[in-house]
XYZ file of C-alpha atoms in Angstrom:
230
model
C 115.458 88.197 89.409
C 114.122 86.968 92.547
C 117.272 87.759 94.657
C 117.229 91.427 93.324
C 116.898 94.449 95.861
C 115.653 96.832 93.357
C 116.970 100.086 94.432
C 116.293 103.756 93.855
C 118.698 105.727 95.814
C 118.219 109.336 94.829
C 117.178 112.203 96.956
C 115.530 113.782 93.961
C 113.784 110.412 92.585
C 110.313 111.636 91.506
C 107.120 109.888 92.612
C 106.243 108.505 88.727
C 109.755 106.783 88.929
C 108.770 105.783 92.684
C 105.672 104.664 91.525
C 106.826 102.927 88.317
C 110.274 101.167 90.428
C 107.529 99.464 92.649
C 105.314 98.433 90.229
C 107.987 96.351 88.385
C 109.009 95.102 91.534
C 105.488 94.111 92.181
C 104.976 92.332 88.929
C 108.785 90.334 88.408
C 108.125 89.191 92.664
C 111.781 90.899 93.373
C 113.374 89.921 96.452
C 112.628 93.360 97.675
C 112.117 96.644 96.794
C 114.872 99.580 98.008
C 114.476 103.358 98.937
C 114.931 106.080 100.866
C 113.465 106.511 104.104
C 111.633 109.541 103.358
C 110.175 107.680 98.962
C 108.611 104.601 102.044
C 105.170 106.457 102.160
C 105.347 107.250 98.588
C 104.453 103.401 97.636
C 101.386 101.703 97.311
C 99.850 100.003 100.554
C 99.048 97.075 97.540
C 102.626 96.349 97.012
C 103.633 93.181 98.761
C 107.198 93.262 98.112
C 109.234 93.033 100.951
C 110.683 97.130 101.470
C 113.991 97.750 102.200
C 115.818 100.730 103.393
C 119.087 102.430 104.505
C 120.479 103.871 107.922
C 123.375 105.828 108.328
C 123.194 105.881 104.671
C 125.915 106.991 102.446
C 128.931 108.214 104.764
C 128.356 105.556 108.031
C 129.267 108.898 109.767
C 126.101 110.187 110.881
C 125.796 110.913 114.804
C 124.774 107.340 116.263
C 122.135 108.352 118.540
C 119.827 110.094 115.290
C 120.974 106.611 113.724
C 118.960 105.154 116.580
C 116.876 106.844 116.549
C 116.265 107.256 112.416
C 116.048 103.614 112.659
C 113.461 103.795 115.376
C 111.608 106.174 113.520
C 111.419 104.211 110.326
C 110.553 100.874 112.048
C 107.050 102.823 114.010
C 106.121 104.906 111.827
C 106.629 103.361 108.252
C 106.476 99.615 106.338
C 109.951 97.886 106.458
C 110.727 94.826 106.540
C 114.415 95.805 106.042
C 117.122 98.114 107.459
C 120.750 98.413 105.348
C 122.854 100.029 107.783
C 126.008 101.702 106.690
C 128.636 100.450 108.996
C 130.949 103.160 110.046
C 133.888 101.942 108.604
C 135.546 105.408 109.441
C 136.305 105.182 112.715
C 137.026 101.981 112.255
C 140.091 102.796 109.759
C 140.983 105.511 112.176
C 141.459 103.436 114.991
C 138.450 103.222 116.725
C 137.247 99.537 116.241
C 135.414 99.094 119.840
C 133.289 102.211 119.000
C 131.990 101.538 115.477
C 131.293 97.782 116.327
C 129.391 98.855 119.635
C 127.209 100.856 117.117
C 126.874 98.792 115.255
C 125.617 96.075 117.434
C 123.200 98.364 118.516
C 121.747 99.439 115.541
C 120.859 95.747 115.107
C 119.176 95.442 118.570
C 116.969 98.209 117.479
C 116.085 96.566 114.468
C 115.869 92.555 115.785
C 113.645 94.803 118.290
C 111.015 94.895 115.208
C 112.069 92.493 113.670
C 113.959 94.072 110.740
C 116.702 92.221 108.234
C 119.968 93.852 109.236
C 122.302 94.117 107.180
C 125.546 96.040 107.313
C 127.930 97.801 103.752
C 130.762 97.460 104.928
C 131.916 99.713 101.457
C 134.404 97.564 100.438
C 136.233 99.954 98.038
C 137.186 101.924 101.108
C 139.252 99.459 102.784
C 142.904 99.396 102.325
C 142.569 95.415 100.977
C 140.766 92.042 100.835
C 142.538 90.827 104.312
C 140.712 93.955 106.129
C 137.588 92.976 105.142
C 137.912 89.369 106.011
C 138.180 90.913 109.453
C 136.106 93.814 109.418
C 133.346 91.428 108.903
C 133.622 88.482 111.220
C 134.069 91.098 113.583
C 130.966 92.097 112.390
C 129.076 89.506 112.073
C 130.438 88.101 116.112
C 127.976 92.079 116.975
C 125.080 89.886 115.074
C 124.047 91.113 111.756
C 121.547 89.229 108.714
C 123.326 90.401 105.946
C 127.200 91.346 104.880
C 127.324 94.131 102.174
C 129.893 95.423 99.342
C 128.589 99.197 98.822
C 126.311 101.582 98.950
C 126.737 102.554 95.417
C 127.905 106.239 96.286
C 131.583 105.768 95.148
C 133.472 105.279 92.630
C 134.432 101.515 93.963
C 131.385 99.045 94.084
C 131.412 95.155 94.187
C 134.289 93.149 93.163
C 135.046 89.241 93.094
C 137.784 89.360 95.005
C 135.688 91.871 98.219
C 132.421 89.338 97.436
C 134.927 86.619 98.081
C 136.476 88.321 101.398
C 133.375 88.365 103.303
C 131.755 84.941 101.962
C 135.101 83.558 103.315
C 134.519 85.558 107.136
C 130.692 83.917 107.163
C 131.394 80.514 105.830
C 135.072 80.581 108.757
C 131.948 82.060 111.482
C 130.103 78.572 110.792
C 126.652 81.595 111.036
C 123.823 82.203 109.659
C 124.159 85.083 107.823
C 123.667 85.941 103.809
C 125.706 88.743 100.882
C 124.679 91.136 99.089
C 126.611 92.410 96.439
C 125.877 95.771 94.831
C 127.352 98.821 93.367
C 127.809 99.077 89.744
C 126.331 95.468 88.621
C 124.958 96.827 86.027
C 124.567 92.978 83.129
C 123.150 89.527 83.867
C 127.182 88.705 83.074
C 128.439 90.187 85.742
C 125.761 89.472 88.097
C 126.068 85.067 87.544
C 130.087 85.815 88.397
C 128.782 86.740 91.659
C 126.422 84.264 92.152
C 128.625 81.063 90.916
C 131.186 82.479 93.255
C 129.270 82.651 95.978
C 127.090 79.066 95.100
C 130.274 77.219 94.833
C 130.971 79.837 98.962
C 128.004 78.747 101.038
C 127.791 75.318 99.122
C 123.968 75.473 98.450
C 121.636 76.999 95.992
C 120.726 80.548 96.267
C 117.737 82.178 97.849
C 116.917 85.684 98.976
C 117.690 84.496 102.449
C 120.833 83.824 101.821
C 122.522 86.006 98.335
C 121.062 89.517 97.499
C 121.607 91.822 94.034
C 121.277 95.289 95.020
C 120.817 97.020 91.481
C 118.291 99.514 89.727
C 119.088 98.389 85.793
C 119.399 94.537 86.008
C 116.247 94.214 86.043
C 114.993 95.527 82.892
C 118.124 93.357 81.217
C 117.339 89.977 82.549
C 113.530 90.902 81.578
C 114.772 91.655 78.296
C 116.810 88.527 77.276
C 113.943 86.470 78.303
C 111.770 88.046 76.584
C 114.388 87.624 74.395
C 114.913 83.965 74.505
């Protein structure tokens, strides 16, 4: 539970749904509550859980200057601790590697200025191979980030073990202090444990929310149900 980013990225989420989610996040002390920027102001100031939101979401192809402005506006106007930024993988795959990486670096710099944790979403399900996931991960690590994240959860293919392995290998090979966030389609405790064991083995350490996160919406309910049953 302590490594779950409890997530609701639905444009049409109601105030009731958001309040219920925030109450769960507070009750069970999850790693963070991840919601859309427009919903941050709907969360009570009494909720002490870290707040995460998204930028350049979900396509990764929004106008760059607008993305930077959005991050700056979110950081200055709203209470937020973490930004999950969608890497412009479409530009990268189209041969504009330098452009995509420079955009990512500039977004990271804005987050650093505001002391925000910066998680880069690769959208691994849209990338052509595990080798490309590794190569892009290494390139992003060279430009700066706090976490590498598998997926937005908005395309058919979410987190997979091979994709997570490729990201973890890149982090370890880089020697940098960076965590991994797996997200997209993780609904059961069994799925989550597979990713956790993989990360534990490759990082060669016990996991905590500074090095490992799971982005999920329904996973918490199953874990709590299993705990109650035991």
